[in-house]
C-alpha cells in the first residue's frame, strides 16, 4: 500500500478539523435558537382566559342569515337553500359545477382532471345549471325561514 505524501495528509487533517468546527458551530447556533424560542413560547395551560380568547375568532358567516340572503325575481335565496340545491345534483355533476364556478376551472381543465371529453363537461355544467335554477324556483319560499 502506498502512503500518501505528507502534504496531502496535512490537507486532509485540516479539512477534517474545519468540518468538525463547522458542525460544532452549527450545533451551538441551533441550541441558542432553541433557547431563545423557548424563552418566548408559553404553553396553552399557562395562558389566562383573556389570552386564550384572543387566539381564535368565530366565523359569523351564517349568523343572522337574513343579512346573507338576497332576493331574485321575488324569491328569497339563502345559503342553506343553495347548499341543498347543490346536494340534489348527482355527484359527477356537482363536482363539475364546483370546479367550474367555485374553483375557476375551464371546461378543458375539468375534462383533463376528470379524464372525460370536454363536451361532457359542458353538458354536465349546463344541465346542472338548469336543474339548480328549477330547484331554486320551486323551493325558494319553503327555505325562507
JSON list of C-alpha atoms in Angstrom, two decimals:
[
{"chain": "A", "resi": 1, "resn": "UNK", "atom": "CA", "xyz": [0.00, 0.00, 0.00]},
{"chain": "A", "resi": 2, "resn": "UNK", "atom": "CA", "xyz": [1.32, 3.39, -0.94]},
{"chain": "A", "resi": 3, "resn": "UNK", "atom": "CA", "xyz": [1.37, 6.01, 1.84]},
{"chain": "A", "resi": 4, "resn": "UNK", "atom": "CA", "xyz": [0.09, 9.46, 0.90]},
{"chain": "A", "resi": 5, "resn": "UNK", "atom": "CA", "xyz": [2.75, 12.14, 0.91]},
{"chain": "A", "resi": 6, "resn": "UNK", "atom": "CA", "xyz": [2.87, 14.46, 3.91]},
{"chain": "A", "resi": 7, "resn": "UNK", "atom": "CA", "xyz": [1.18, 17.49, 2.34]},
{"chain": "A", "resi": 8, "resn": "UNK", "atom": "CA", "xyz": [-1.87, 15.50, 1.23]},
{"chain": "A", "resi": 9, "resn": "UNK", "atom": "CA", "xyz": [-2.19, 14.13, 4.79]},
{"chain": "A", "resi": 10, "resn": "UNK", "atom": "CA", "xyz": [-1.99, 17.64, 6.24]},
{"chain": "A", "resi": 11, "resn": "UNK", "atom": "CA", "xyz": [-4.69, 18.89, 3.84]},
{"chain": "A", "resi": 12, "resn": "UNK", "atom": "CA", "xyz": [-6.98, 16.04, 4.87]},
{"chain": "A", "resi": 13, "resn": "UNK", "atom": "CA", "xyz": [-6.43, 16.76, 8.55]},
{"chain": "A", "resi": 14, "resn": "UNK", "atom": "CA", "xyz": [-7.07, 20.48, 8.08]},
{"chain": "A", "resi": 15, "resn": "UNK", "atom": "CA", "xyz": [-10.26, 19.79, 6.13]},
{"chain": "A", "resi": 16, "resn": "UNK", "atom": "CA", "xyz": [-11.38, 17.28, 8.76]},
{"chain": "A", "resi": 17, "resn": "UNK", "atom": "CA", "xyz": [-10.82, 19.86, 11.53]},
{"chain": "A", "resi": 18, "resn": "UNK", "atom": "CA", "xyz": [-12.66, 22.52, 9.51]},
{"chain": "A", "resi": 19, "resn": "UNK", "atom": "CA", "xyz": [-15.71, 20.23, 9.01]},
{"chain": "A", "resi": 20, "resn": "UNK", "atom": "CA", "xyz": [-15.80, 19.38, 12.71]},
{"chain": "A", "resi": 21, "resn": "UNK", "atom": "CA", "xyz": [-15.63, 23.07, 13.64]},
{"chain": "A", "resi": 22, "resn": "UNK", "atom": "CA", "xyz": [-18.47, 23.93, 11.22]},
{"chain": "A", "resi": 23, "resn": "UNK", "atom": "CA", "xyz": [-20.65, 21.16, 12.66]},
{"chain": "A", "resi": 24, "resn": "UNK", "atom": "CA", "xyz": [-19.89, 22.20, 16.23]},
{"chain": "A", "resi": 25, "resn": "UNK", "atom": "CA", "xyz": [-20.69, 25.87, 15.50]},
{"chain": "A", "resi": 26, "resn": "UNK", "atom": "CA", "xyz": [-23.94, 24.91, 13.78]},
{"chain": "A", "resi": 27, "resn": "UNK", "atom": "CA", "xyz": [-24.96, 22.78, 16.76]},
{"chain": "A", "resi": 28, "resn": "UNK", "atom": "CA", "xyz": [-24.25, 25.74, 19.05]},
{"chain": "A", "resi": 29, "resn": "UNK", "atom": "CA", "xyz": [-26.36, 28.04, 16.83]},
{"chain": "A", "resi": 30, "resn": "UNK", "atom": "CA", "xyz": [-29.26, 25.57, 16.88]},
{"chain": "A", "resi": 31, "resn": "UNK", "atom": "CA", "xyz": [-29.00, 25.26, 20.66]},
{"chain": "A", "resi": 32, "resn": "UNK", "atom": "CA", "xyz": [-29.10, 29.06, 21.09]},
{"chain": "A", "resi": 33, "resn": "UNK", "atom": "CA", "xyz": [-32.05, 29.45, 18.68]},
{"chain": "A", "resi": 34, "resn": "UNK", "atom": "CA", "xyz": [-33.97, 26.78, 20.57]},
{"chain": "A", "resi": 35, "resn": "UNK", "atom": "CA", "xyz": [-33.24, 28.50, 23.89]},
{"chain": "A", "resi": 36, "resn": "UNK", "atom": "CA", "xyz": [-34.45, 31.85, 22.52]},
{"chain": "A", "resi": 37, "resn": "UNK", "atom": "CA", "xyz": [-37.61, 30.28, 21.11]},
{"chain": "A", "resi": 38, "resn": "UNK", "atom": "CA", "xyz": [-38.38, 28.51, 24.40]},
{"chain": "A", "resi": 39, "resn": "UNK", "atom": "CA", "xyz": [-37.94, 31.76, 26.29]},
{"chain": "A", "resi": 40, "resn": "UNK", "atom": "CA", "xyz": [-40.62, 33.39, 24.07]},
{"chain": "A", "resi": 41, "resn": "UNK", "atom": "CA", "xyz": [-43.05, 30.45, 23.93]},
{"chain": "A", "resi": 42, "resn": "UNK", "atom": "CA", "xyz": [-45.61, 29.51, 26.51]},
{"chain": "A", "resi": 43, "resn": "UNK", "atom": "CA", "xyz": [-47.96, 26.56, 26.81]},
{"chain": "A", "resi": 44, "resn": "UNK", "atom": "CA", "xyz": [-51.72, 26.90, 26.45]},
{"chain": "A", "resi": 45, "resn": "UNK", "atom": "CA", "xyz": [-52.18, 25.92, 30.06]},
{"chain": "A", "resi": 46, "resn": "UNK", "atom": "CA", "xyz": [-50.14, 29.00, 31.11]},
{"chain": "A", "resi": 47, "resn": "UNK", "atom": "CA", "xyz": [-52.44, 31.39, 29.23]},
{"chain": "A", "resi": 48, "resn": "UNK", "atom": "CA", "xyz": [-55.06, 33.44, 31.00]},
{"chain": "A", "resi": 49, "resn": "UNK", "atom": "CA", "xyz": [-58.68, 33.13, 29.78]},
{"chain": "A", "resi": 50, "resn": "UNK", "atom": "CA", "xyz": [-58.41, 36.57, 28.12]},
{"chain": "A", "resi": 51, "resn": "UNK", "atom": "CA", "xyz": [-55.28, 35.48, 26.23]},
{"chain": "A", "resi": 52, "resn": "UNK", "atom": "CA", "xyz": [-56.95, 32.24, 25.14]},
{"chain": "A", "resi": 53, "resn": "UNK", "atom": "CA", "xyz": [-59.90, 34.18, 23.76]},
{"chain": "A", "resi": 54, "resn": "UNK", "atom": "CA", "xyz": [-57.55, 36.22, 21.56]},
{"chain": "A", "resi": 55, "resn": "UNK", "atom": "CA", "xyz": [-56.25, 33.08, 19.82]},
{"chain": "A", "resi": 56, "resn": "UNK", "atom": "CA", "xyz": [-59.38, 32.41, 17.79]},
{"chain": "A", "resi": 57, "resn": "UNK", "atom": "CA", "xyz": [-62.31, 34.06, 16.09]},
{"chain": "A", "resi": 58, "resn": "UNK", "atom": "CA", "xyz": [-65.75, 32.75, 15.30]},
{"chain": "A", "resi": 59, "resn": "UNK", "atom": "CA", "xyz": [-66.95, 32.62, 11.73]},
{"chain": "A", "resi": 60, "resn": "UNK", "atom": "CA", "xyz": [-70.11, 34.68, 11.63]},
{"chain": "A", "resi": 61, "resn": "UNK", "atom": "CA", "xyz": [-70.95, 33.97, 8.02]},
{"chain": "A", "resi": 62, "resn": "UNK", "atom": "CA", "xyz": [-74.17, 32.11, 8.77]},
{"chain": "A", "resi": 63, "resn": "UNK", "atom": "CA", "xyz": [-75.18, 34.01, 11.90]},
{"chain": "A", "resi": 64, "resn": "UNK", "atom": "CA", "xyz": [-78.16, 36.18, 11.15]},
{"chain": "A", "resi": 65, "resn": "UNK", "atom": "CA", "xyz": [-78.79, 34.58, 7.81]},
{"chain": "A", "resi": 66, "resn": "UNK", "atom": "CA", "xyz": [-81.20, 37.38, 6.96]},
{"chain": "A", "resi": 67, "resn": "UNK", "atom": "CA", "xyz": [-78.23, 39.56, 6.02]},
{"chain": "A", "resi": 68, "resn": "UNK", "atom": "CA", "xyz": [-76.77, 36.82, 3.82]},
{"chain": "A", "resi": 69, "resn": "UNK", "atom": "CA", "xyz": [-79.87, 36.13, 1.75]},
{"chain": "A", "resi": 70, "resn": "UNK", "atom": "CA", "xyz": [-80.86, 38.02, -1.35]},
{"chain": "A", "resi": 71, "resn": "UNK", "atom": "CA", "xyz": [-83.97, 38.46, -3.48]},
{"chain": "A", "resi": 72, "resn": "UNK", "atom": "CA", "xyz": [-84.19, 37.35, -7.09]},
{"chain": "A", "resi": 73, "resn": "UNK", "atom": "CA", "xyz": [-87.47, 37.73, -9.01]},
{"chain": "A", "resi": 74, "resn": "UNK", "atom": "CA", "xyz": [-89.35, 37.94, -5.73]},
{"chain": "A", "resi": 75, "resn": "UNK", "atom": "CA", "xyz": [-87.77, 34.74, -4.39]},
{"chain": "A", "resi": 76, "resn": "UNK", "atom": "CA", "xyz": [-85.59, 34.73, -1.28]},
{"chain": "A", "resi": 77, "resn": "UNK", "atom": "CA", "xyz": [-82.32, 32.81, -1.82]},
{"chain": "A", "resi": 78, "resn": "UNK", "atom": "CA", "xyz": [-80.38, 31.73, 1.29]},
{"chain": "A", "resi": 79, "resn": "UNK", "atom": "CA", "xyz": [-77.06, 29.91, 1.73]},
{"chain": "A", "resi": 80, "resn": "UNK", "atom": "CA", "xyz": [-78.93, 26.86, 3.08]},
{"chain": "A", "resi": 81, "resn": "UNK", "atom": "CA", "xyz": [-81.13, 26.79, 0.00]},
{"chain": "A", "resi": 82, "resn": "UNK", "atom": "CA", "xyz": [-78.11, 26.98, -2.31]},
{"chain": "A", "resi": 83, "resn": "UNK", "atom": "CA", "xyz": [-76.37, 24.19, -0.38]},
{"chain": "A", "resi": 84, "resn": "UNK", "atom": "CA", "xyz": [-79.45, 22.00, -0.59]},
{"chain": "A", "resi": 85, "resn": "UNK", "atom": "CA", "xyz": [-79.78, 22.70, -4.31]},
{"chain": "A", "resi": 86, "resn": "UNK", "atom": "CA", "xyz": [-76.18, 21.56, -4.84]},
{"chain": "A", "resi": 87, "resn": "UNK", "atom": "CA", "xyz": [-76.83, 18.41, -2.78]},
{"chain": "A", "resi": 88, "resn": "UNK", "atom": "CA", "xyz": [-79.65, 17.43, -5.15]},
{"chain": "A", "resi": 89, "resn": "UNK", "atom": "CA", "xyz": [-77.23, 17.15, -8.07]},
{"chain": "A", "resi": 90, "resn": "UNK", "atom": "CA", "xyz": [-75.66, 13.79, -8.91]},
{"chain": "A", "resi": 91, "resn": "UNK", "atom": "CA", "xyz": [-72.06, 13.54, -7.70]},
{"chain": "A", "resi": 92, "resn": "UNK", "atom": "CA", "xyz": [-70.41, 13.90, -11.14]},
{"chain": "A", "resi": 93, "resn": "UNK", "atom": "CA", "xyz": [-72.49, 16.97, -11.99]},
{"chain": "A", "resi": 94, "resn": "UNK", "atom": "CA", "xyz": [-71.88, 18.53, -8.55]},
{"chain": "A", "resi": 95, "resn": "UNK", "atom": "CA", "xyz": [-68.12, 18.08, -8.97]},
{"chain": "A", "resi": 96, "resn": "UNK", "atom": "CA", "xyz": [-68.25, 19.70, -12.40]},
{"chain": "A", "resi": 97, "resn": "UNK", "atom": "CA", "xyz": [-70.27, 22.68, -11.10]},
{"chain": "A", "resi": 98, "resn": "UNK", "atom": "CA", "xyz": [-67.99, 23.18, -8.10]},
{"chain": "A", "resi": 99, "resn": "UNK", "atom": "CA", "xyz": [-64.83, 23.03, -10.21]},
{"chain": "A", "resi": 100, "resn": "UNK", "atom": "CA", "xyz": [-66.23, 25.46, -12.77]},
{"chain": "A", "resi": 101, "resn": "UNK", "atom": "CA", "xyz": [-67.96, 28.05, -10.59]},
{"chain": "A", "resi": 102, "resn": "UNK", "atom": "CA", "xyz": [-66.02, 27.88, -7.34]},
{"chain": "A", "resi": 103, "resn": "UNK", "atom": "CA", "xyz": [-62.52, 26.88, -8.46]},
{"chain": "A", "resi": 104, "resn": "UNK", "atom": "CA", "xyz": [-62.50, 28.85, -11.75]},
{"chain": "A", "resi": 105, "resn": "UNK", "atom": "CA", "xyz": [-61.55, 25.83, -13.86]},
{"chain": "A", "resi": 106, "resn": "UNK", "atom": "CA", "xyz": [-62.29, 25.88, -17.57]},
{"chain": "A", "resi": 107, "resn": "UNK", "atom": "CA", "xyz": [-64.17, 23.08, -19.34]},
{"chain": "A", "resi": 108, "resn": "UNK", "atom": "CA", "xyz": [-60.87, 21.88, -20.84]},
{"chain": "A", "resi": 109, "resn": "UNK", "atom": "CA", "xyz": [-59.16, 21.81, -17.41]},
{"chain": "A", "resi": 110, "resn": "UNK", "atom": "CA", "xyz": [-62.07, 19.94, -15.86]},
{"chain": "A", "resi": 111, "resn": "UNK", "atom": "CA", "xyz": [-62.11, 17.46, -18.74]},
{"chain": "A", "resi": 112, "resn": "UNK", "atom": "CA", "xyz": [-58.40, 16.76, -18.24]},
{"chain": "A", "resi": 113, "resn": "UNK", "atom": "CA", "xyz": [-58.82, 16.50, -14.49]},
{"chain": "A", "resi": 114, "resn": "UNK", "atom": "CA", "xyz": [-61.76, 14.08, -14.67]},
{"chain": "A", "resi": 115, "resn": "UNK", "atom": "CA", "xyz": [-60.48, 12.31, -17.80]},
{"chain": "A", "resi": 116, "resn": "UNK", "atom": "CA", "xyz": [-63.70, 12.88, -19.75]},
{"chain": "A", "resi": 117, "resn": "UNK", "atom": "CA", "xyz": [-64.47, 14.69, -23.03]},
{"chain": "A", "resi": 118, "resn": "UNK", "atom": "CA", "xyz": [-64.85, 18.47, -22.91]},
{"chain": "A", "resi": 119, "resn": "UNK", "atom": "CA", "xyz": [-68.33, 18.21, -24.41]},
{"chain": "A", "resi": 120, "resn": "UNK", "atom": "CA", "xyz": [-69.38, 16.02, -21.45]},
{"chain": "A", "resi": 121, "resn": "UNK", "atom": "CA", "xyz": [-68.16, 18.70, -19.05]},
{"chain": "A", "resi": 122, "resn": "UNK", "atom": "CA", "xyz": [-70.13, 21.36, -20.92]},
{"chain": "A", "resi": 123, "resn": "UNK", "atom": "CA", "xyz": [-73.25, 19.19, -20.93]},
{"chain": "A", "resi": 124, "resn": "UNK", "atom": "CA", "xyz": [-72.97, 18.44, -17.21]},
{"chain": "A", "resi": 125, "resn": "UNK", "atom": "CA", "xyz": [-72.44, 22.10, -16.39]},
{"chain": "A", "resi": 126, "resn": "UNK", "atom": "CA", "xyz": [-75.32, 23.46, -18.46]},
{"chain": "A", "resi": 127, "resn": "UNK", "atom": "CA", "xyz": [-77.79, 20.74, -17.45]},
{"chain": "A", "resi": 128, "resn": "UNK", "atom": "CA", "xyz": [-76.80, 21.23, -13.80]},
{"chain": "A", "resi": 129, "resn": "UNK", "atom": "CA", "xyz": [-77.39, 24.95, -14.13]},
{"chain": "A", "resi": 130, "resn": "UNK", "atom": "CA", "xyz": [-80.91, 24.33, -15.45]},
{"chain": "A", "resi": 131, "resn": "UNK", "atom": "CA", "xyz": [-81.60, 21.84, -12.66]},
{"chain": "A", "resi": 132, "resn": "UNK", "atom": "CA", "xyz": [-80.32, 24.24, -9.98]},
{"chain": "A", "resi": 133, "resn": "UNK", "atom": "CA", "xyz": [-82.45, 27.05, -11.40]},
{"chain": "A", "resi": 134, "resn": "UNK", "atom": "CA", "xyz": [-85.56, 24.87, -11.36]},
{"chain": "A", "resi": 135, "resn": "UNK", "atom": "CA", "xyz": [-84.87, 23.74, -7.76]},
{"chain": "A", "resi": 136, "resn": "UNK", "atom": "CA", "xyz": [-84.38, 27.31, -6.57]},
{"chain": "A", "resi": 137, "resn": "UNK", "atom": "CA", "xyz": [-87.56, 28.48, -8.29]},
{"chain": "A", "resi": 138, "resn": "UNK", "atom": "CA", "xyz": [-89.60, 25.67, -6.73]},
{"chain": "A", "resi": 139, "resn": "UNK", "atom": "CA", "xyz": [-88.18, 25.74, -3.20]},
{"chain": "A", "resi": 140, "resn": "UNK", "atom": "CA", "xyz": [-87.25, 29.36, -2.52]},
{"chain": "A", "resi": 141, "resn": "UNK", "atom": "CA", "xyz": [-90.38, 30.08, -0.48]},
{"chain": "A", "resi": 142, "resn": "UNK", "atom": "CA", "xyz": [-90.00, 26.90, 1.61]},
{"chain": "A", "resi": 143, "resn": "UNK", "atom": "CA", "xyz": [-86.49, 27.84, 2.79]},
{"chain": "A", "resi": 144, "resn": "UNK", "atom": "CA", "xyz": [-87.11, 31.46, 3.68]},
{"chain": "A", "resi": 145, "resn": "UNK", "atom": "CA", "xyz": [-87.17, 30.90, 7.48]}
]
